[in-house]
């Protein structure tokens, strides 16, 4: 079965076409600037020549049409006909409390995703545009939705409720949902497999740190706590997001600076974090380069980032009464030797000891970076959210037959 995986944003659409016989990627690509002046379609057939086209793509319907024509293009395509695509999997950010697992797209599922627009006003409508555009261009092809929140639905009440009037939960479902669930689930399973141990027996802290970042405490294979909250703003300090802060700061700053709700949201989500503290960039590469060149603001940004990350690791070790494995994944976690080194340097009280030579190795494979004496195994595991979406889609659609 060939499965097309789609991650549809408000002005972008990422895709990967999988052949599920061997889970190989046949092609992948990205449409950017949908609805803007000159949209860009970048397409990479595996083993073939990468192509970039600048076209006018005004909405998602056209974007999907262009993607399908690229996939079947005589020169750059990888399939002869779109009929070869037997299922489509979509990443949907928010599944609320309704979706505890991936689901087939049918009318009730679509109604529910629309009902959740309120909780993820930037993300869910964009995913819905992708679903509708796929339906229009590939009528009759089964579609599956895979949620960032689903893995975290196992969290107990004490972890997901906030200490605010319960009526806000009852009326509006204000609670912790957590995100990056597909990644946390994937890397925790790979970790157990890599170590040759049953996931049921392990206490794992997964650190998904990329441009956005979240940590999850995975106990017995279930998410029992995670650092992002009702929205992806809570938790770690991130590229452009503040992470945790005293909530009283929000009304205080709104009042002093006469900011609207949208302005304060934008400040906390887009103009905070590494970018705000360093004053130059949200990208960890530039922060560590700046630090190496003696830039004081970059050094402070790095120290705050690392300190907050380490405090979360400590709190999740407390939440689980111990930790067997720490996993680093995503852009920063997979690539930044210095972030891993500095975080682990101050976790010796947990029995963490990393091997500097192993930590310095770069490879796209899961690998151990702790010493043989380390009480906690420390792993670097490349995440693969698209593969999880393809697998769930394949499983759900296969069960239809
Ligand atoms: P992601 O959101 O998982 O795609 O991660 C993107 C982020 O990873 C970038 O913004 C960078 O901050 C970070 N990143 C990528 N490569 C490196 C690297 N070699 N060293 C440090 N950070 C990196």
Tab-separated table of C-alpha atoms and ligand atoms in Angstrom:
chain	number	residue	atom	x	y	z
A	1	UNK	CA	0.000	0.000	0.000
A	2	UNK	CA	1.198	3.517	-0.808
A	3	UNK	CA	0.339	6.106	1.818
A	4	UNK	CA	0.555	9.866	1.369
A	5	UNK	CA	1.318	11.741	4.592
A	6	UNK	CA	0.228	15.369	4.749
A	7	UNK	CA	1.057	18.048	7.282
A	8	UNK	CA	-1.051	21.008	6.361
A	9	UNK	CA	-0.332	24.434	7.865
A	10	UNK	CA	-2.155	27.687	7.199
A	11	UNK	CA	0.186	28.680	4.364
A	12	UNK	CA	2.237	25.510	3.877
A	13	UNK	CA	1.767	21.858	3.071
A	14	UNK	CA	4.409	19.180	3.693
A	15	UNK	CA	4.063	15.745	2.164
A	16	UNK	CA	5.775	12.351	2.056
A	17	UNK	CA	4.769	9.384	-0.034
A	18	UNK	CA	5.485	6.014	1.600
A	19	UNK	CA	5.561	2.535	0.165
A	20	UNK	CA	4.398	0.560	3.191
A	21	UNK	CA	5.808	-2.737	1.931
A	22	UNK	CA	9.196	-1.634	3.235
A	23	UNK	CA	8.228	1.726	4.775
A	24	UNK	CA	10.425	3.494	2.234
A	25	UNK	CA	9.886	7.144	1.338
A	26	UNK	CA	9.301	7.462	-2.411
A	27	UNK	CA	9.204	11.244	-2.440
A	28	UNK	CA	8.759	14.182	-0.137
A	29	UNK	CA	8.222	17.869	-0.507
A	30	UNK	CA	6.864	21.144	0.694
A	31	UNK	CA	4.546	23.797	-0.669
A	32	UNK	CA	5.192	27.155	0.952
A	33	UNK	CA	3.578	30.580	0.774
A	34	UNK	CA	0.132	29.254	-0.152
A	35	UNK	CA	-2.109	32.245	-0.819
A	36	UNK	CA	0.815	34.656	-1.119
A	37	UNK	CA	2.551	36.309	-4.068
A	38	UNK	CA	4.756	33.539	-5.315
A	39	UNK	CA	4.216	30.110	-3.819
A	40	UNK	CA	7.087	27.643	-3.857
A	41	UNK	CA	6.806	23.915	-4.457
A	42	UNK	CA	9.883	21.930	-3.546
A	43	UNK	CA	9.783	18.243	-4.486
A	44	UNK	CA	12.383	15.554	-3.772
A	45	UNK	CA	11.945	12.149	-5.331
A	46	UNK	CA	14.104	9.640	-3.430
A	47	UNK	CA	17.288	9.087	-5.388
A	48	UNK	CA	16.214	11.650	-7.999
A	49	UNK	CA	16.707	15.271	-8.795
A	50	UNK	CA	15.183	17.839	-6.430
A	51	UNK	CA	12.865	20.300	-8.199
A	52	UNK	CA	11.667	23.721	-7.119
A	53	UNK	CA	8.849	25.528	-8.881
A	54	UNK	CA	7.524	28.990	-8.186
A	55	UNK	CA	3.817	29.183	-9.007
A	56	UNK	CA	0.673	30.886	-7.932
A	57	UNK	CA	-0.994	28.587	-5.415
A	58	UNK	CA	-3.861	30.461	-3.853
A	59	UNK	CA	-5.361	27.775	-1.640
A	60	UNK	CA	-4.887	24.221	-0.367
A	61	UNK	CA	-7.007	22.630	-3.082
A	62	UNK	CA	-4.569	23.830	-5.718
A	63	UNK	CA	-1.624	22.878	-3.509
A	64	UNK	CA	-2.796	19.245	-3.314
A	65	UNK	CA	-3.491	19.208	-7.044
A	66	UNK	CA	0.064	20.396	-7.743
A	67	UNK	CA	1.523	17.847	-5.333
A	68	UNK	CA	-0.413	15.032	-7.032
A	69	UNK	CA	0.674	16.184	-10.467
A	70	UNK	CA	4.295	16.340	-9.253
A	71	UNK	CA	4.049	12.808	-7.819
A	72	UNK	CA	2.788	11.540	-11.205
A	73	UNK	CA	4.984	13.793	-13.364
A	74	UNK	CA	6.729	11.773	-16.122
A	75	UNK	CA	10.096	13.351	-15.263
A	76	UNK	CA	10.030	13.982	-11.490
A	77	UNK	CA	7.211	11.699	-10.392
A	78	UNK	CA	7.455	8.392	-8.547
A	79	UNK	CA	4.095	6.819	-9.430
A	80	UNK	CA	2.212	6.413	-12.697
A	81	UNK	CA	-1.237	7.300	-11.446
A	82	UNK	CA	-2.743	8.784	-8.292
A	83	UNK	CA	-4.848	5.615	-8.043
A	84	UNK	CA	-1.718	4.000	-6.617
A	85	UNK	CA	-2.179	6.083	-3.447
A	86	UNK	CA	-4.520	3.991	-1.334
A	87	UNK	CA	-4.633	6.066	1.819
A	88	UNK	CA	-3.809	9.522	3.102
A	89	UNK	CA	-2.700	10.336	6.659
A	90	UNK	CA	-2.967	13.834	8.094
A	91	UNK	CA	-1.204	15.361	11.043
A	92	UNK	CA	-3.713	17.195	13.212
A	93	UNK	CA	-2.335	19.155	16.135
A	94	UNK	CA	-5.294	19.096	18.527
A	95	UNK	CA	-7.480	16.102	19.194
A	96	UNK	CA	-8.834	17.468	22.471
A	97	UNK	CA	-10.278	14.815	24.777
A	98	UNK	CA	-12.228	13.208	21.954
A	99	UNK	CA	-9.340	11.556	20.147
A	100	UNK	CA	-7.295	9.187	22.265
A	101	UNK	CA	-5.869	7.541	19.159
A	102	UNK	CA	-5.633	8.060	15.407
A	103	UNK	CA	-8.962	7.831	13.582
A	104	UNK	CA	-10.511	7.345	10.184
A	105	UNK	CA	-11.827	10.570	8.655
A	106	UNK	CA	-15.627	10.351	8.515
A	107	UNK	CA	-18.372	12.904	9.111
A	108	UNK	CA	-18.385	12.600	12.930
A	109	UNK	CA	-14.567	12.908	13.010
A	110	UNK	CA	-14.678	16.028	10.835
A	111	UNK	CA	-17.383	17.579	13.019
A	112	UNK	CA	-15.269	16.897	16.095
A	113	UNK	CA	-12.090	18.383	14.541
A	114	UNK	CA	-14.105	21.498	13.664
A	115	UNK	CA	-15.455	21.666	17.217
A	116	UNK	CA	-11.839	21.741	18.399
A	117	UNK	CA	-10.955	24.818	16.283
A	118	UNK	CA	-11.416	26.853	19.440
A	119	UNK	CA	-8.572	25.019	21.216
A	120	UNK	CA	-6.124	25.251	18.307
A	121	UNK	CA	-7.266	28.225	16.219
A	122	UNK	CA	-4.041	28.382	14.218
A	123	UNK	CA	-3.530	24.674	13.600
A	124	UNK	CA	-6.779	22.711	13.330
A	125	UNK	CA	-8.443	24.861	10.633
A	126	UNK	CA	-5.278	24.460	8.540
A	127	UNK	CA	-5.377	20.685	8.933
A	128	UNK	CA	-9.051	20.728	7.972
A	129	UNK	CA	-8.179	22.611	4.770
A	130	UNK	CA	-5.765	19.789	3.942
A	131	UNK	CA	-8.416	17.146	4.617
A	132	UNK	CA	-11.036	18.895	2.487
A	133	UNK	CA	-8.571	19.513	-0.332
A	134	UNK	CA	-7.583	15.828	-0.286
A	135	UNK	CA	-11.219	14.765	-0.373
A	136	UNK	CA	-11.832	17.024	-3.361
A	137	UNK	CA	-8.846	15.762	-5.305
A	138	UNK	CA	-8.900	12.114	-4.258
A	139	UNK	CA	-12.562	11.234	-3.740
A	140	UNK	CA	-13.100	7.813	-2.184
A	141	UNK	CA	-9.536	7.447	-0.901
A	142	UNK	CA	-9.651	6.736	2.855
A	143	UNK	CA	-8.064	9.364	5.071
A	144	UNK	CA	-6.776	9.059	8.619
A	145	UNK	CA	-6.088	11.741	11.203
A	146	UNK	CA	-3.160	11.427	13.612
A	147	UNK	CA	-3.099	13.805	16.592
A	148	UNK	CA	-0.200	15.436	18.434
A	149	UNK	CA	-2.251	15.241	21.622
A	150	UNK	CA	-3.448	11.601	21.498
A	151	UNK	CA	-0.467	9.964	23.237
A	152	UNK	CA	-0.881	12.306	26.211
A	153	UNK	CA	-4.520	11.402	26.762
A	154	UNK	CA	-3.262	8.740	29.187
A	155	UNK	CA	-2.155	11.430	31.683
A	156	UNK	CA	-3.892	11.242	35.050
A	157	UNK	CA	-6.165	14.046	36.211
A	158	UNK	CA	-3.597	15.286	38.727
A	159	UNK	CA	-1.192	15.963	35.841
A	160	UNK	CA	-3.609	17.483	33.356
A	161	UNK	CA	-5.757	19.729	35.527
A	162	UNK	CA	-4.707	23.274	36.379
A	163	UNK	CA	-5.281	24.704	39.832
A	164	UNK	CA	-7.997	27.080	38.658
A	165	UNK	CA	-11.794	26.930	39.065
A	166	UNK	CA	-12.993	23.548	37.854
A	167	UNK	CA	-15.865	25.239	36.026
A	168	UNK	CA	-13.340	26.337	33.370
A	169	UNK	CA	-12.532	22.711	32.691
A	170	UNK	CA	-16.199	21.717	32.712
A	171	UNK	CA	-17.266	24.548	30.415
A	172	UNK	CA	-14.284	25.002	28.094
A	173	UNK	CA	-12.053	21.961	28.675
A	174	UNK	CA	-9.224	24.141	29.951
A	175	UNK	CA	-6.574	21.542	30.850
A	176	UNK	CA	-3.149	20.275	29.845
A	177	UNK	CA	-3.201	18.385	26.528
A	178	UNK	CA	0.458	18.249	25.563
A	179	UNK	CA	1.853	18.095	22.022
A	180	UNK	CA	4.551	16.300	19.955
A	181	UNK	CA	2.784	13.096	21.085
A	182	UNK	CA	3.673	11.112	17.955
A	183	UNK	CA	7.337	11.936	18.506
A	184	UNK	CA	7.368	11.145	22.243
A	185	UNK	CA	5.585	7.849	21.586
A	186	UNK	CA	7.865	6.913	18.705
A	187	UNK	CA	11.188	7.648	20.409
A	188	UNK	CA	10.144	5.975	23.671
A	189	UNK	CA	9.341	2.772	21.776
A	190	UNK	CA	12.570	2.929	19.794
A	191	UNK	CA	14.466	3.464	23.071
A	192	UNK	CA	12.987	0.310	24.628
A	193	UNK	CA	13.658	-1.652	21.432
A	194	UNK	CA	17.223	-0.337	21.253
A	195	UNK	CA	17.911	-1.354	24.850
A	196	UNK	CA	16.198	-4.725	24.378
A	197	UNK	CA	13.861	-4.043	27.302
A	198	UNK	CA	10.081	-4.078	27.629
A	199	UNK	CA	8.717	-0.529	27.575
A	200	UNK	CA	6.331	-1.547	30.385
A	201	UNK	CA	9.335	-1.848	32.704
A	202	UNK	CA	10.905	1.515	31.896
A	203	UNK	CA	10.757	5.074	33.196
A	204	UNK	CA	11.732	7.251	30.254
A	205	UNK	CA	12.078	11.015	29.891
A	206	UNK	CA	11.793	12.019	26.259
A	207	UNK	CA	13.170	15.454	25.359
A	208	UNK	CA	11.757	16.595	22.017
A	209	UNK	CA	13.687	19.821	21.549
A	210	UNK	CA	13.503	21.529	18.199
A	211	UNK	CA	12.211	24.949	17.357
A	212	UNK	CA	9.349	24.108	19.692
A	213	UNK	CA	10.178	21.822	22.585
A	214	UNK	CA	8.518	19.549	25.098
A	215	UNK	CA	9.471	16.879	27.598
A	216	UNK	CA	7.399	13.856	28.483
A	217	UNK	CA	7.560	11.440	31.396
A	218	UNK	CA	6.807	8.040	29.861
A	219	UNK	CA	6.114	5.388	32.458
A	220	UNK	CA	5.228	1.857	31.399
A	221	UNK	CA	4.784	3.081	27.818
A	222	UNK	CA	2.276	5.812	28.779
A	223	UNK	CA	2.632	9.567	28.952
A	224	UNK	CA	2.066	10.428	32.604
A	225	UNK	CA	3.073	14.087	32.294
A	226	UNK	CA	4.273	16.473	29.619
A	227	UNK	CA	5.561	20.013	29.624
A	228	UNK	CA	3.347	21.670	27.006
A	229	UNK	CA	-0.094	22.555	28.234
A	230	UNK	CA	-3.438	23.566	26.816
A	231	UNK	CA	-1.383	25.177	24.064
A	232	UNK	CA	2.243	24.662	22.975
A	233	UNK	CA	3.318	27.768	24.905
A	234	UNK	CA	3.835	26.159	28.312
A	235	UNK	CA	6.970	24.414	29.537
A	236	UNK	CA	10.474	24.822	28.183
A	237	UNK	CA	11.913	28.054	26.876
A	238	UNK	CA	11.860	27.560	23.096
A	239	UNK	CA	13.096	29.242	19.928
A	240	UNK	CA	10.492	32.018	19.997
A	241	UNK	CA	8.151	30.895	22.811
A	242	UNK	CA	8.581	31.985	26.407
A	243	UNK	CA	7.632	28.689	28.060
A	244	UNK	CA	6.634	28.850	31.737
A	245	UNK	CA	6.096	32.241	33.288
A	246	UNK	CA	4.110	33.723	36.146
A	247	UNK	CA	0.607	34.102	34.651
A	248	UNK	CA	0.233	37.421	36.478
A	249	UNK	CA	2.834	38.860	34.091
A	250	UNK	CA	0.298	38.706	31.252
A	251	UNK	CA	-2.321	41.130	32.643
A	252	UNK	CA	0.458	43.276	34.118
A	253	UNK	CA	2.209	43.741	30.755
A	254	UNK	CA	-1.071	44.104	28.857
A	255	UNK	CA	-2.030	46.890	31.210
A	256	UNK	CA	1.316	48.712	31.173
A	257	UNK	CA	1.920	48.399	27.431
A	258	UNK	CA	-1.757	48.613	26.426
A	259	UNK	CA	-1.520	45.353	24.502
A	260	UNK	CA	-4.447	43.460	23.016
A	261	UNK	CA	-4.969	39.718	23.513
A	262	UNK	CA	-3.556	39.060	20.042
A	263	UNK	CA	-0.526	41.245	20.670
A	264	UNK	CA	0.350	39.570	23.957
A	265	UNK	CA	-0.168	36.136	22.373
A	266	UNK	CA	2.132	37.104	19.549
A	267	UNK	CA	4.752	38.444	21.987
A	268	UNK	CA	4.797	35.201	23.984
A	269	UNK	CA	4.681	32.844	21.006
A	270	UNK	CA	6.743	34.623	18.365
A	271	UNK	CA	8.962	37.192	20.032
A	272	UNK	CA	10.161	35.483	23.198
A	273	UNK	CA	12.440	32.554	24.093
A	274	UNK	CA	15.957	32.278	22.635
A	275	UNK	CA	15.176	35.039	20.139
A	276	UNK	CA	14.207	37.563	22.801
A	277	UNK	CA	17.059	36.821	25.191
A	278	UNK	CA	19.824	36.566	22.579
A	279	UNK	CA	18.440	39.448	20.559
A	280	UNK	CA	19.702	37.748	17.408
A	281	UNK	CA	18.149	34.371	16.683
A	282	UNK	CA	15.772	31.566	17.626
A	283	UNK	CA	18.161	29.027	16.110
A	284	UNK	CA	20.306	27.103	18.589
A	285	UNK	CA	23.169	26.976	16.037
A	286	UNK	CA	23.439	30.759	16.055
A	287	UNK	CA	23.121	30.867	19.837
A	288	UNK	CA	25.977	28.406	20.363
A	289	UNK	CA	28.090	30.161	17.711
A	290	UNK	CA	27.453	33.467	19.480
A	291	UNK	CA	28.355	31.892	22.814
A	292	UNK	CA	31.598	30.540	21.362
A	293	UNK	CA	32.406	34.079	20.186
A	294	UNK	CA	31.828	35.495	23.656
A	295	UNK	CA	28.421	37.107	23.028
A	296	UNK	CA	26.956	37.680	26.516
A	297	UNK	CA	23.312	37.663	25.379
A	298	UNK	CA	23.739	34.361	23.527
A	299	UNK	CA	25.464	32.893	26.571
A	300	UNK	CA	22.568	33.955	28.798
A	301	UNK	CA	20.003	32.590	26.316
A	302	UNK	CA	21.818	29.255	26.242
A	303	UNK	CA	22.110	29.102	30.027
A	304	UNK	CA	18.428	29.832	30.534
A	305	UNK	CA	17.461	27.232	27.927
A	306	UNK	CA	19.671	24.541	29.425
A	307	UNK	CA	18.748	25.369	33.027
A	308	UNK	CA	15.020	25.158	32.354
A	309	UNK	CA	15.398	21.921	30.410
A	310	UNK	CA	17.398	20.368	33.237
A	311	UNK	CA	14.850	21.461	35.844
A	312	UNK	CA	12.122	19.671	33.853
A	313	UNK	CA	14.207	16.502	33.697
A	314	UNK	CA	14.583	16.677	37.479
A	315	UNK	CA	10.876	17.212	37.981
A	316	UNK	CA	9.952	14.249	35.770
A	317	UNK	CA	12.434	12.037	37.598
A	318	UNK	CA	10.542	13.130	40.737
A	319	UNK	CA	7.177	12.477	39.082
A	320	UNK	CA	8.177	8.886	38.251
A	321	UNK	CA	10.302	8.328	41.374
A	322	UNK	CA	13.298	7.675	39.165
A	323	UNK	CA	14.375	7.527	35.561
A	324	UNK	CA	15.961	4.703	33.566
A	325	UNK	CA	16.365	6.398	30.221
A	326	UNK	CA	16.673	9.953	28.910
A	327	UNK	CA	16.107	10.419	25.186
A	328	UNK	CA	17.133	13.465	23.166
A	329	UNK	CA	15.353	14.056	19.870
A	330	UNK	CA	14.339	16.705	17.260
A	331	UNK	CA	16.531	19.443	15.749
A	332	UNK	CA	18.384	20.525	18.899
A	333	UNK	CA	18.233	17.175	20.704
A	334	UNK	CA	19.601	15.230	17.743
A	335	UNK	CA	22.245	17.730	16.715
A	336	UNK	CA	23.474	19.877	19.565
A	337	UNK	CA	26.407	18.171	21.267
A	338	UNK	CA	26.797	21.088	23.665
A	339	UNK	CA	23.151	21.179	24.822
A	340	UNK	CA	23.286	17.449	25.657
A	341	UNK	CA	26.677	17.840	27.321
A	342	UNK	CA	25.671	20.778	29.538
A	343	UNK	CA	22.330	19.273	30.541
A	344	UNK	CA	23.883	15.932	31.475
A	345	UNK	CA	26.842	17.532	33.241
A	346	UNK	CA	24.515	18.595	36.044
A	347	UNK	CA	22.473	15.417	36.298
A	348	UNK	CA	25.129	13.429	38.096
A	349	UNK	CA	22.888	13.251	41.204
A	350	UNK	CA	20.597	11.000	39.137
A	351	UNK	CA	23.539	8.827	38.143
A	352	UNK	CA	23.793	10.260	34.628
A	353	UNK	CA	27.242	10.048	33.056
A	354	UNK	CA	27.746	10.679	29.385
A	355	UNK	CA	30.685	9.634	27.278
A	356	UNK	CA	32.037	12.741	25.506
A	357	UNK	CA	33.307	10.787	22.523
A	358	UNK	CA	29.959	9.038	22.024
A	359	UNK	CA	28.140	12.343	22.489
A	360	UNK	CA	30.240	13.927	19.731
A	361	UNK	CA	29.382	11.268	17.139
A	362	UNK	CA	26.964	12.412	14.465
A	363	UNK	CA	24.785	9.795	12.831
A	364	UNK	CA	21.192	9.534	11.770
A	365	UNK	CA	20.752	6.369	13.819
A	366	UNK	CA	19.560	5.763	17.391
A	367	UNK	CA	22.608	5.702	19.642
A	368	UNK	CA	23.718	5.476	23.246
A	369	UNK	CA	25.775	8.404	24.559
A	370	UNK	CA	26.070	7.391	28.236
A	371	UNK	CA	28.987	5.452	29.714
A	372	UNK	CA	28.672	1.819	30.747
A	373	UNK	CA	28.677	2.930	34.427
A	374	UNK	CA	25.890	5.452	33.964
A	375	UNK	CA	22.832	4.494	36.041
A	376	UNK	CA	20.615	6.224	33.506
A	377	UNK	CA	20.908	5.325	29.838
A	378	UNK	CA	21.091	8.430	27.675
A	379	UNK	CA	20.080	8.014	24.035
A	380	UNK	CA	19.917	10.180	20.943
A	381	UNK	CA	17.085	9.002	18.708
A	382	UNK	CA	16.095	10.701	15.450
A	383	UNK	CA	12.375	11.252	15.518
A	384	UNK	CA	10.118	10.369	12.607
A	385	UNK	CA	6.625	11.727	13.034
A	386	UNK	CA	5.742	11.114	9.380
A	387	UNK	CA	6.498	7.419	9.733
A	388	UNK	CA	4.160	7.168	12.739
A	389	UNK	CA	1.424	8.858	10.681
A	390	UNK	CA	2.069	6.495	7.751
A	391	UNK	CA	1.990	3.429	10.051
A	392	UNK	CA	-1.231	4.452	11.802
A	393	UNK	CA	-2.849	5.251	8.453
A	394	UNK	CA	-1.781	1.911	7.009
A	395	UNK	CA	-3.053	-0.004	10.060
A	396	UNK	CA	-6.446	1.750	10.191
A	397	UNK	CA	-7.061	1.524	6.448
A	398	UNK	CA	-5.949	-2.138	6.303
A	399	UNK	CA	-8.518	-2.951	9.006
A	400	UNK	CA	-11.279	-1.577	6.737
A	401	UNK	CA	-10.810	-4.395	4.268
B	1	LIG	P1	12.969	21.048	14.477
B	1	LIG	O1	11.890	21.980	14.965
B	1	LIG	O2	12.958	19.725	15.160
B	1	LIG	O3	13.024	20.942	12.982
B	1	LIG	O4	14.348	21.729	14.914
B	1	LIG	C1	14.799	22.909	14.309
B	1	LIG	C2	15.834	23.537	15.202
B	1	LIG	O5	16.908	22.613	15.461
B	1	LIG	C3	16.543	24.737	14.578
B	1	LIG	O6	15.828	25.909	14.784
B	1	LIG	C4	17.848	24.761	15.326
B	1	LIG	O7	17.700	25.550	16.481
B	1	LIG	C5	18.069	23.333	15.776
B	1	LIG	N1	19.237	22.715	15.120
B	1	LIG	C6	19.298	22.116	13.924
B	1	LIG	N2	20.584	21.693	13.677
B	1	LIG	C7	21.306	22.028	14.767
B	1	LIG	C8	22.685	21.883	15.142
B	1	LIG	N3	23.564	21.283	14.350
B	1	LIG	N4	23.068	22.358	16.349
B	1	LIG	C9	22.183	22.968	17.168
B	1	LIG	N5	20.883	23.127	16.872
B	1	LIG	C10	20.446	22.681	15.692
